[in-house]
Coordinates of C-alpha atoms and ligand atoms in Angstrom, one line a residue:
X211 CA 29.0 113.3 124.2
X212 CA 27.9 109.6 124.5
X213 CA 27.8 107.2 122.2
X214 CA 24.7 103.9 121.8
X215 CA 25.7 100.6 120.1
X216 CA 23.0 100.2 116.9
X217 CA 23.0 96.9 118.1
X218 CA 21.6 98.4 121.6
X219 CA 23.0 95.4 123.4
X220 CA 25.8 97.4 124.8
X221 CA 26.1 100.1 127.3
X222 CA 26.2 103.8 126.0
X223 CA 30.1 104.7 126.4
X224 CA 31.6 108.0 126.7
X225 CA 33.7 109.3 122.7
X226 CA 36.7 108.7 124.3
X227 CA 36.2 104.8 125.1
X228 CA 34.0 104.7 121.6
X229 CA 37.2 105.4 119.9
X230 CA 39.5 102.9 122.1
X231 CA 36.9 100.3 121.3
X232 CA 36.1 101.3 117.4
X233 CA 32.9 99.1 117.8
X234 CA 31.0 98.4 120.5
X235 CA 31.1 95.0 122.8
X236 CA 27.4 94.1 120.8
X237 CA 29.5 94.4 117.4
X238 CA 27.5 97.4 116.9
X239 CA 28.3 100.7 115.5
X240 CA 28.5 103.6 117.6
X241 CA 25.9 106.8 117.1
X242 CA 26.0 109.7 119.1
X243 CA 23.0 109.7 121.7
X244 CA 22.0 113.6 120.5
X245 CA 22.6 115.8 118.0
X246 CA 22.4 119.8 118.4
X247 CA 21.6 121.7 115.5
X248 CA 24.0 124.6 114.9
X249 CA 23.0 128.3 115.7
X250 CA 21.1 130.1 112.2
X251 CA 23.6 132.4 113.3
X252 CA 26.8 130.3 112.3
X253 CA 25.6 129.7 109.2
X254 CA 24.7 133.2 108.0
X255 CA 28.5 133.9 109.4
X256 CA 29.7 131.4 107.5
X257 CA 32.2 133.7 105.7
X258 CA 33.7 135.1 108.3
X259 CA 34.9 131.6 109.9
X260 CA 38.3 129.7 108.2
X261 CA 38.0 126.1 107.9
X262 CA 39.3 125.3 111.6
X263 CA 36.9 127.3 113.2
X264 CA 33.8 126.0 111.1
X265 CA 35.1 122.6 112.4
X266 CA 35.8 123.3 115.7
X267 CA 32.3 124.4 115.9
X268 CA 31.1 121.8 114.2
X269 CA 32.8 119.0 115.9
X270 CA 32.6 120.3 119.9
X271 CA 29.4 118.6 120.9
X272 CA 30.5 115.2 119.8
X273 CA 34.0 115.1 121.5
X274 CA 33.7 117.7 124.6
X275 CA 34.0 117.2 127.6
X276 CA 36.5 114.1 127.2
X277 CA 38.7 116.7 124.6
X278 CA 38.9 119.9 126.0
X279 CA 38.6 123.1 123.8
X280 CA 42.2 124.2 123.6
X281 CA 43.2 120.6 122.6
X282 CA 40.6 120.2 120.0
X283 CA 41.5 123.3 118.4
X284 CA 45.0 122.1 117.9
X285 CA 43.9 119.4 116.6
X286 CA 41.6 120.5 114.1
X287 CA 44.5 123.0 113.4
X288 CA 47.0 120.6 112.7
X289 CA 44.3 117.9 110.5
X290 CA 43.1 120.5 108.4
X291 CA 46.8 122.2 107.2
X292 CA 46.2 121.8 103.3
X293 CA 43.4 124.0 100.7
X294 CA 39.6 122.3 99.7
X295 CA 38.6 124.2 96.7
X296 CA 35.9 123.8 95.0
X297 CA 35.9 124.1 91.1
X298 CA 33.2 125.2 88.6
X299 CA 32.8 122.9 85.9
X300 CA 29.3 124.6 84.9
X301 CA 26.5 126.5 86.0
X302 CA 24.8 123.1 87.7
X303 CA 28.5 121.0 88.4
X304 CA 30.9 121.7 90.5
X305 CA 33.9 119.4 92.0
X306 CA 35.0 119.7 95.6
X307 CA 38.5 118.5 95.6
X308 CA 39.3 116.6 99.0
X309 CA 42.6 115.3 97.8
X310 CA 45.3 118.1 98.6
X311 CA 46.6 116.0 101.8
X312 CA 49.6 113.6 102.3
X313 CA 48.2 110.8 100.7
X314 CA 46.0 112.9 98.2
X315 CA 42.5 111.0 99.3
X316 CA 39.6 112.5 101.7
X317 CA 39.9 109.8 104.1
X318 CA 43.0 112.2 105.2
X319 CA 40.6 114.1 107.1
X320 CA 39.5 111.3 109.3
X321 CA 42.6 109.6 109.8
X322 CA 44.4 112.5 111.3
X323 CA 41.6 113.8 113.2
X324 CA 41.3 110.2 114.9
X325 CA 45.0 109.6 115.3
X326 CA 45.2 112.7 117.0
X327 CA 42.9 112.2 119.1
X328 CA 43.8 108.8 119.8
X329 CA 47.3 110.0 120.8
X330 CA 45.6 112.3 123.4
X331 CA 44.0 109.7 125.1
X332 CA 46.7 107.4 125.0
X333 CA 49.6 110.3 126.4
X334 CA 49.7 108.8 129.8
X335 CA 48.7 105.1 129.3
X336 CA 50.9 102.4 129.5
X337 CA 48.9 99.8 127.3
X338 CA 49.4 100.5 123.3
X339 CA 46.5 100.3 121.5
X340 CA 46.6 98.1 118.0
X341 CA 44.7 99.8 115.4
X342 CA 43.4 96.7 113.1
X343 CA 42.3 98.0 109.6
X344 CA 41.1 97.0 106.2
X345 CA 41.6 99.0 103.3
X346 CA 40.3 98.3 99.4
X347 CA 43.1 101.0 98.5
X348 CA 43.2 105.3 100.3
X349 CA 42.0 103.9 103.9
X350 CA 45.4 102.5 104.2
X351 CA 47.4 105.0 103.1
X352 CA 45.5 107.3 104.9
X353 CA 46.1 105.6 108.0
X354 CA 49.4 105.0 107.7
X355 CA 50.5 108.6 107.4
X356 CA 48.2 109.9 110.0
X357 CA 49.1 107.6 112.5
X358 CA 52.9 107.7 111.6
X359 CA 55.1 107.7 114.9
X360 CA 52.4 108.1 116.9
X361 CA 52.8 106.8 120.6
X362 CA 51.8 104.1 122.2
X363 CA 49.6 102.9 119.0
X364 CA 50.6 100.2 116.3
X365 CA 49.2 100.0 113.0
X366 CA 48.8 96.9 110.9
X367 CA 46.7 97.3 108.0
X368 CA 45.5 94.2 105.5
X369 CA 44.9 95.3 102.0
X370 CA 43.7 92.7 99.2
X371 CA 46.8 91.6 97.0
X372 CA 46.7 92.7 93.6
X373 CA 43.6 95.3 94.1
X374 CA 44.8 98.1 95.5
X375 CA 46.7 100.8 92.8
X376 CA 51.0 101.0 92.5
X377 CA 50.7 104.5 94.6
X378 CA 48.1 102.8 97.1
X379 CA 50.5 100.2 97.7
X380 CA 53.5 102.0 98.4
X381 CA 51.4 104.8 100.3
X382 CA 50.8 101.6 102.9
X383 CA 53.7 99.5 102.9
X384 CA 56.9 101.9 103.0
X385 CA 56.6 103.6 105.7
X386 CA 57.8 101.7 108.9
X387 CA 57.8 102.4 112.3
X388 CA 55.1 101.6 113.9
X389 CA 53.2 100.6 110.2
X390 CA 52.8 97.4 109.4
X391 CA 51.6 95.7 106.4
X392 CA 50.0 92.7 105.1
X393 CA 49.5 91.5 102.2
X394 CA 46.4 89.2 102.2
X395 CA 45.7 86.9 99.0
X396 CA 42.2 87.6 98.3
X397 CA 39.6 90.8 97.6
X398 CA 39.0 93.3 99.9
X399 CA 36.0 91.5 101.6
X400 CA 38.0 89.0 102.7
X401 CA 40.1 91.8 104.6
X402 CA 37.2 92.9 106.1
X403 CA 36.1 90.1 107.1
X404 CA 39.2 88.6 109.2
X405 CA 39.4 92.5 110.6
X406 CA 35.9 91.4 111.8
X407 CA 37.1 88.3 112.8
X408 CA 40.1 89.5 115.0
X409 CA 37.5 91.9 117.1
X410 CA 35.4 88.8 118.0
X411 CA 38.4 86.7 118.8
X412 CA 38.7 86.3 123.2
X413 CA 42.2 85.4 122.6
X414 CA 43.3 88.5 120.9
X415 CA 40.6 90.9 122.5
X416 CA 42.4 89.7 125.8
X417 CA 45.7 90.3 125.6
X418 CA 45.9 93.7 123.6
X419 CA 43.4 96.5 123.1
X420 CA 42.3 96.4 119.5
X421 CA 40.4 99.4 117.8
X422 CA 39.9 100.2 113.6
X423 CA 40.4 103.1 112.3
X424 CA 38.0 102.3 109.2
X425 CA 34.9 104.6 109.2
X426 CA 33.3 102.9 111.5
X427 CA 35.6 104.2 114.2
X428 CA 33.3 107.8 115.3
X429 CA 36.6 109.8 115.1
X430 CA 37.4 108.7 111.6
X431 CA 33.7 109.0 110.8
X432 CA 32.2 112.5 111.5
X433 CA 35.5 114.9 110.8
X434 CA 34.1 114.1 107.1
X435 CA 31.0 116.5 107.8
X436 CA 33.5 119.7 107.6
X437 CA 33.6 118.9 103.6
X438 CA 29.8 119.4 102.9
X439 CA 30.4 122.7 105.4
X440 CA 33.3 123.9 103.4
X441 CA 31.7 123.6 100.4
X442 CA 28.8 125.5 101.7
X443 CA 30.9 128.4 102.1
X444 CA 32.3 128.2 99.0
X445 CA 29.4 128.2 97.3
X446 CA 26.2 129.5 98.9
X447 CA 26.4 133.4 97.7
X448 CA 26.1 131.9 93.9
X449 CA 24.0 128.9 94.5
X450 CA 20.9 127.8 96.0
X451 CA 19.6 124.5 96.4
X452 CA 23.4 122.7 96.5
X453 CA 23.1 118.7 96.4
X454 CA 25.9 116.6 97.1
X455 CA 26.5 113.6 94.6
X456 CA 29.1 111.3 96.9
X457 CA 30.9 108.0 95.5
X458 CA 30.4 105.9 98.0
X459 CA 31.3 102.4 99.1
X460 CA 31.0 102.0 102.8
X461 CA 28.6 105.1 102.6
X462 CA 31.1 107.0 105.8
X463 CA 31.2 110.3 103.7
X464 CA 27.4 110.2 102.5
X465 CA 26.2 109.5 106.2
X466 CA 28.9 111.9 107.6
X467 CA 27.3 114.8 105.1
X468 CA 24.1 113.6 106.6
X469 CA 25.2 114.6 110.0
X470 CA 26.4 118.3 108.4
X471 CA 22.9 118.3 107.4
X472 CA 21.3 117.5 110.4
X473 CA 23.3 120.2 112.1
X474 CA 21.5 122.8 110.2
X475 CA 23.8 123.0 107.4
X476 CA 21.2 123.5 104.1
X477 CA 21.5 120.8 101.9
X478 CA 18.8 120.3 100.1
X479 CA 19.6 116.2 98.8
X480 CA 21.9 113.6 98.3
X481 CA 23.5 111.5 95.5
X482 CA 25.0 108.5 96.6
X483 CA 27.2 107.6 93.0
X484 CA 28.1 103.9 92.9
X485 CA 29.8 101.5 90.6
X486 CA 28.8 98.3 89.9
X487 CA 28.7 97.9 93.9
X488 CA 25.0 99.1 93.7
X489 CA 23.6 97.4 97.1
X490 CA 22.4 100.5 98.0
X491 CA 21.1 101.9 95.0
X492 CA 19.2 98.4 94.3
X493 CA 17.5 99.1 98.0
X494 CA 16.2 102.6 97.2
X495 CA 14.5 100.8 93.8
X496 CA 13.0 97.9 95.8
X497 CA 13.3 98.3 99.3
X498 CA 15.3 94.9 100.1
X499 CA 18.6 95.5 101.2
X500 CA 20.3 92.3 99.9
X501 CA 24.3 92.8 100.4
X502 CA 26.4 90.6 98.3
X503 CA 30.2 89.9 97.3
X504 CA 32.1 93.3 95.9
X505 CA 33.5 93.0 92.3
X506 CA 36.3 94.6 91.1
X507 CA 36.1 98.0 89.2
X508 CA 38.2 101.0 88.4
X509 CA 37.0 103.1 91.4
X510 CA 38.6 100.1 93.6
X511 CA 37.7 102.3 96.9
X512 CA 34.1 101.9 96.2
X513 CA 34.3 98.2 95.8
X514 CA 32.2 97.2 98.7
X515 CA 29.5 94.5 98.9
X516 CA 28.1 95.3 102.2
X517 CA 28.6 99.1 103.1
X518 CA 29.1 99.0 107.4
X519 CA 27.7 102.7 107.5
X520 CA 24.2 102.4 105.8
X521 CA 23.4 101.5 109.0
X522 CA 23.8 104.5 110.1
X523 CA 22.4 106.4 107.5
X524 CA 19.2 104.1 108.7
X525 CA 19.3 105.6 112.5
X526 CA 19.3 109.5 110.9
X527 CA 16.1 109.0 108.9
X528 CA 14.7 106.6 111.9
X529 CA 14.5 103.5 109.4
X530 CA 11.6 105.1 107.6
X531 CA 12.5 104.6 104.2
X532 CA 10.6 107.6 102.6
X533 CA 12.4 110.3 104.5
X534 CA 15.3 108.5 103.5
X535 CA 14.2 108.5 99.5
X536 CA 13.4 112.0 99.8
X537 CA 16.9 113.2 100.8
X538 CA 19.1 110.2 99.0
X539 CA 19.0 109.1 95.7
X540 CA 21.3 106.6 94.1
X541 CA 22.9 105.6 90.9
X542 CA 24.9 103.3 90.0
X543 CA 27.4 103.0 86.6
X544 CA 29.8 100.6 84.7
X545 CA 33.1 101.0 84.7
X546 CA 32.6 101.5 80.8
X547 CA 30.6 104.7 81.6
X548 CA 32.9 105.9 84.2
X549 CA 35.4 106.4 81.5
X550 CA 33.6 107.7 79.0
X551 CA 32.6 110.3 81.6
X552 CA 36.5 111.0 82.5
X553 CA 36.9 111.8 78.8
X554 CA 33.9 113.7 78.3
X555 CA 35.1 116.1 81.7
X556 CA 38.4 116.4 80.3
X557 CA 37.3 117.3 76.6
X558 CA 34.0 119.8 77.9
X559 CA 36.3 121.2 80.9
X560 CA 39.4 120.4 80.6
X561 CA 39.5 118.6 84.3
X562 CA 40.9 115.6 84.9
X563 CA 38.8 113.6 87.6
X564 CA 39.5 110.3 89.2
X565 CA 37.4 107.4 89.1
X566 CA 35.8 107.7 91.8
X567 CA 35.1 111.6 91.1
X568 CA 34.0 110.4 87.6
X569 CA 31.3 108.0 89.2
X570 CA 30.4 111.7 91.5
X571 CA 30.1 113.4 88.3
X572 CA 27.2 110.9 86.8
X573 CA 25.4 111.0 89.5
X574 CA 24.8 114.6 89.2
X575 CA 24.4 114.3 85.6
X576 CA 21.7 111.6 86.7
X577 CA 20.1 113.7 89.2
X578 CA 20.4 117.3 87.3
X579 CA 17.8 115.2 84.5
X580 CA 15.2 115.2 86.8
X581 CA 16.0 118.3 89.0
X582 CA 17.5 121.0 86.4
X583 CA 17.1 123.6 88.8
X584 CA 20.2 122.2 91.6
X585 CA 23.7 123.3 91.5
X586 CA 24.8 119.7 92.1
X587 CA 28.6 119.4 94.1
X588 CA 30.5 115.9 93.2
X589 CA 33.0 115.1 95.7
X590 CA 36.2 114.9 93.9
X591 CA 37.3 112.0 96.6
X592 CA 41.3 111.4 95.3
X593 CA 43.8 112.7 92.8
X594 CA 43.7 111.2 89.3
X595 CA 47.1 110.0 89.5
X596 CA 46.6 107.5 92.3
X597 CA 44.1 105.8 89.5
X598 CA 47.2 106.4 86.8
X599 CA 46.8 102.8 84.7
X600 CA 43.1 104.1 84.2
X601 CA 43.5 108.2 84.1
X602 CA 46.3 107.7 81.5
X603 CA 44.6 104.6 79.5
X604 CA 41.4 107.4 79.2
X605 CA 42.9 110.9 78.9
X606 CA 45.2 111.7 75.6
X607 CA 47.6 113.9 78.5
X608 CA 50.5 112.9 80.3
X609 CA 49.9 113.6 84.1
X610 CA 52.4 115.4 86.0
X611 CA 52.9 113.4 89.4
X612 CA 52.4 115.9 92.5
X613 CA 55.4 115.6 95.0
X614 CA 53.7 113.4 97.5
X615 CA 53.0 110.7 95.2
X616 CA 56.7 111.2 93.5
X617 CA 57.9 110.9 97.3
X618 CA 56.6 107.3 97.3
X619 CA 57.5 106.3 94.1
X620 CA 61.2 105.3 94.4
X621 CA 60.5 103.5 98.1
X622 CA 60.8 100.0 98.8
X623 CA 57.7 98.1 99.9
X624 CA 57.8 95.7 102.6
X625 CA 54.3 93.6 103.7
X626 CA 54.1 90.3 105.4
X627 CA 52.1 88.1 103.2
X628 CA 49.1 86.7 104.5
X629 CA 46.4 84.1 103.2
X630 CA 44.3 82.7 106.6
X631 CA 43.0 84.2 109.4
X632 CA 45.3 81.7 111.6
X633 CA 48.0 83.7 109.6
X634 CA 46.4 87.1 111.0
X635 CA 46.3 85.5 114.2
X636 CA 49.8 84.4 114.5
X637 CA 51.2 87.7 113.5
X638 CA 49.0 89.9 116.0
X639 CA 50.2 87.0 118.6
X640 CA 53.9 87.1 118.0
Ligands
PLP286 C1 37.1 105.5 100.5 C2 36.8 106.1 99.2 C3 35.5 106.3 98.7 C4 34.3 105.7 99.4 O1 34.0 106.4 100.6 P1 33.0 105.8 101.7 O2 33.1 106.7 102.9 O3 33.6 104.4 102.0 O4 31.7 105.7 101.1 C5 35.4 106.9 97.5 N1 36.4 107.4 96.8 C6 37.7 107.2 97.3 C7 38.8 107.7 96.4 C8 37.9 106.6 98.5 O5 39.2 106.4 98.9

């Protein structure tokens, strides 16, 4: 498959080189030039397949021919090794849990998928590649496990100092190796924005190769369809018209359920749940798209003021803006709210939810008001114990810690500190 720049000021490239490169020369994000609806056929089978088929299938067009079959299926193997139930909470709610990996967060999906392939295109090269990424809290951790020992490819990732959760720390600063942290002193945005920086920069961009693995990056990016697509399985025999209610912050998962969808998958709509980040949500009320500085919130991952991917989301519904309304809606609540809804799912269902899956479950609650006939799906996107200050401030329950967060706990973190982007500079240099 190849790849355009949304920018359109750069050559089409080839999925391989769109993943060296993360973003294209123009500074645009990559989109795949076509995309080939699934077979009716694979759908109505749907039962029959496990997980690693349904993403094999799912994912060929966009990485064949530069990943050949019997590789991809390996490495879909190997990125998908751990369960992604879904739970009932009633007849119109249920929770899709994407948090059974290492670092108990969905972006575990992407970041193995990519660092695998990543390591196959980098078996026989002699340049390392330095993988450059921003992280308001799971993106690093992510990262950092899925690209552990890896060859030929460093990892130094910049989270915000003070906004990012105990576990998320130590998840991104304790492993070594080839992980490196740094500490920057300021929010996530500002993270982004020297990550941004570093890209443009000739010095850098000419002596080493330099790619993100934030969702940007294709092979982070579209592994994230197989969720809506295992849910589907899950769930089709009981329920018709399934909607997807996503918390979003850079909009990767939303967009990436937008591709399941334009592969045939029936969804019939989608729910992107925000906190007080609401850039989107303001857009589908007014139609200006007026991005502005994140603030801080509970559901830290979601605390973005400029989501990279909406852009995206734009290219799949052709910038018209009422086939976009009439597949996305968009809500947006306090972090006030958001606990009173963790409370209210623990006391009606006895589920503890995150957050972020907090902020999911409101914006079915929203969207169920005006559309009581949906079985609405929130995407449960971490485990409530990486959000432990909050989950145990809300729920009157002690939470047992599962053993990949107790494997953190007693570890030692080490991160460079970091305040300029001279000081990001100097460290790539040295
Ligand atoms: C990253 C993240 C999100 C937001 O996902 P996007 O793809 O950036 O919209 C939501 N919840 C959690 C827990 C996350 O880590």
């Amino acid at each position: 498959m190849n790849y355009y720049s949304l920018n359109h000021k750069a050559p089409n490239t080839s999925f391989k080189d769109a993943v060296i490169k993360g973003l294209a020369p123009d500074k645009g994000l990559y989109f795949p030039e076509s995309i080939t609806p699934l077979p009716k056929s694979f759908f109505d089978n749907i039962d029959n397949l496990s997980y690693s088929e349904i993403a094999f299938q799912a994912i060929k067009q966009f990485v064949s021919p530069e990943i050949p079959e019997d590789i991809l299926k390996t490495i879909v193997e190997e990125t998908l090794s751990f369960d992604f139930p879904v739970i009932q909470l009633n007849d119109h709610i249920s929770t899709l849990e994407l948090f059974h990996g290492p670092t108990m967060a969905f972006k575990d999906v992407g970041a193995r998928f990519m660092a695998r392939c990543l390591g196959y295109f980098n078996q026989n090269n002699t340049n390392e590649v330095t993988v450059l990424v921003a992280t308001s809290g799971d993106t690093g951790g992510a990262v950092a496990n899925g690209f552990l020992g890896v060859k030929g490819v460093n990892v130094v990732i910049l989270y915000p100092s003070g906004k990012v959760s105990d576990i998320q720390e130590k998840q991104l600063t304790t492993l070594g190796q080839n992980i490196k942290a740094l500490e920057v002193d300021g929010v996530f945005d500002d993270c982004q924005d020297m990550v941004k920086r570093a890209f443009l920069d000739d010095t850098l961009t000419s002596t080493m190769q330099l790619t993100s693995a934030n969702s940007i990056n294709v092979a982070r990016w579209l592994p994230q369809l197989f969720y809506f697509m295992f849910a589907y399985k899950q769930l089709h025999k009981t329920h018709k018209d399934i909607v997807f209610s996503v918390p979003s912050g850079n909009f990767g998962n939303v967009c990436a359920g937008m591709m399941a969808q334009q592969l045939g998958l029936p969804i019939k709509h989608f729910i992107a749940s925000n906190n007080e980040n609401n850039v989107v949500t303001n857009y589908l009320k007014t139609e200006e798209y007026n991005p502005k500085a994140s603030v801080q919130t509970i559901s830290n991952a979601m605390d973005v003021g400029n989501p990279s991917n909406f852009i995206r989301i734009q290219e799949i519904y052709k910038n018209n803006f009422e086939s976009l309304k009439n597949n996305l809606s968009s809500f947006s609540f306090s972090d006030a709210v958001t606990k009173e809804a963790m409370l209210e799912i623990y006391n009606n269902y006895n589920y503890v939810a995150d957050p972020h899956g907090a902020v999911g479950y409101l914006g079915c609650k929203s969207y169920l008001q005006e559309n009581p006939n949906a079985h609405c799906v929130f995407l449960e996107t971490a485990h409530p114990t990486k959000f432990l200050d909050v989950v145990e401030e809300v729920i009157p329950q002690k939470q047992a810690l599962p053993e990949q967060i107790q494997a953190v706990m007693g570890k030692t973190k080490e991160a460079n500190k970091i305040s300029t982007y001279e000081d990001l500079k100097n460290f790539l240099l040295q």
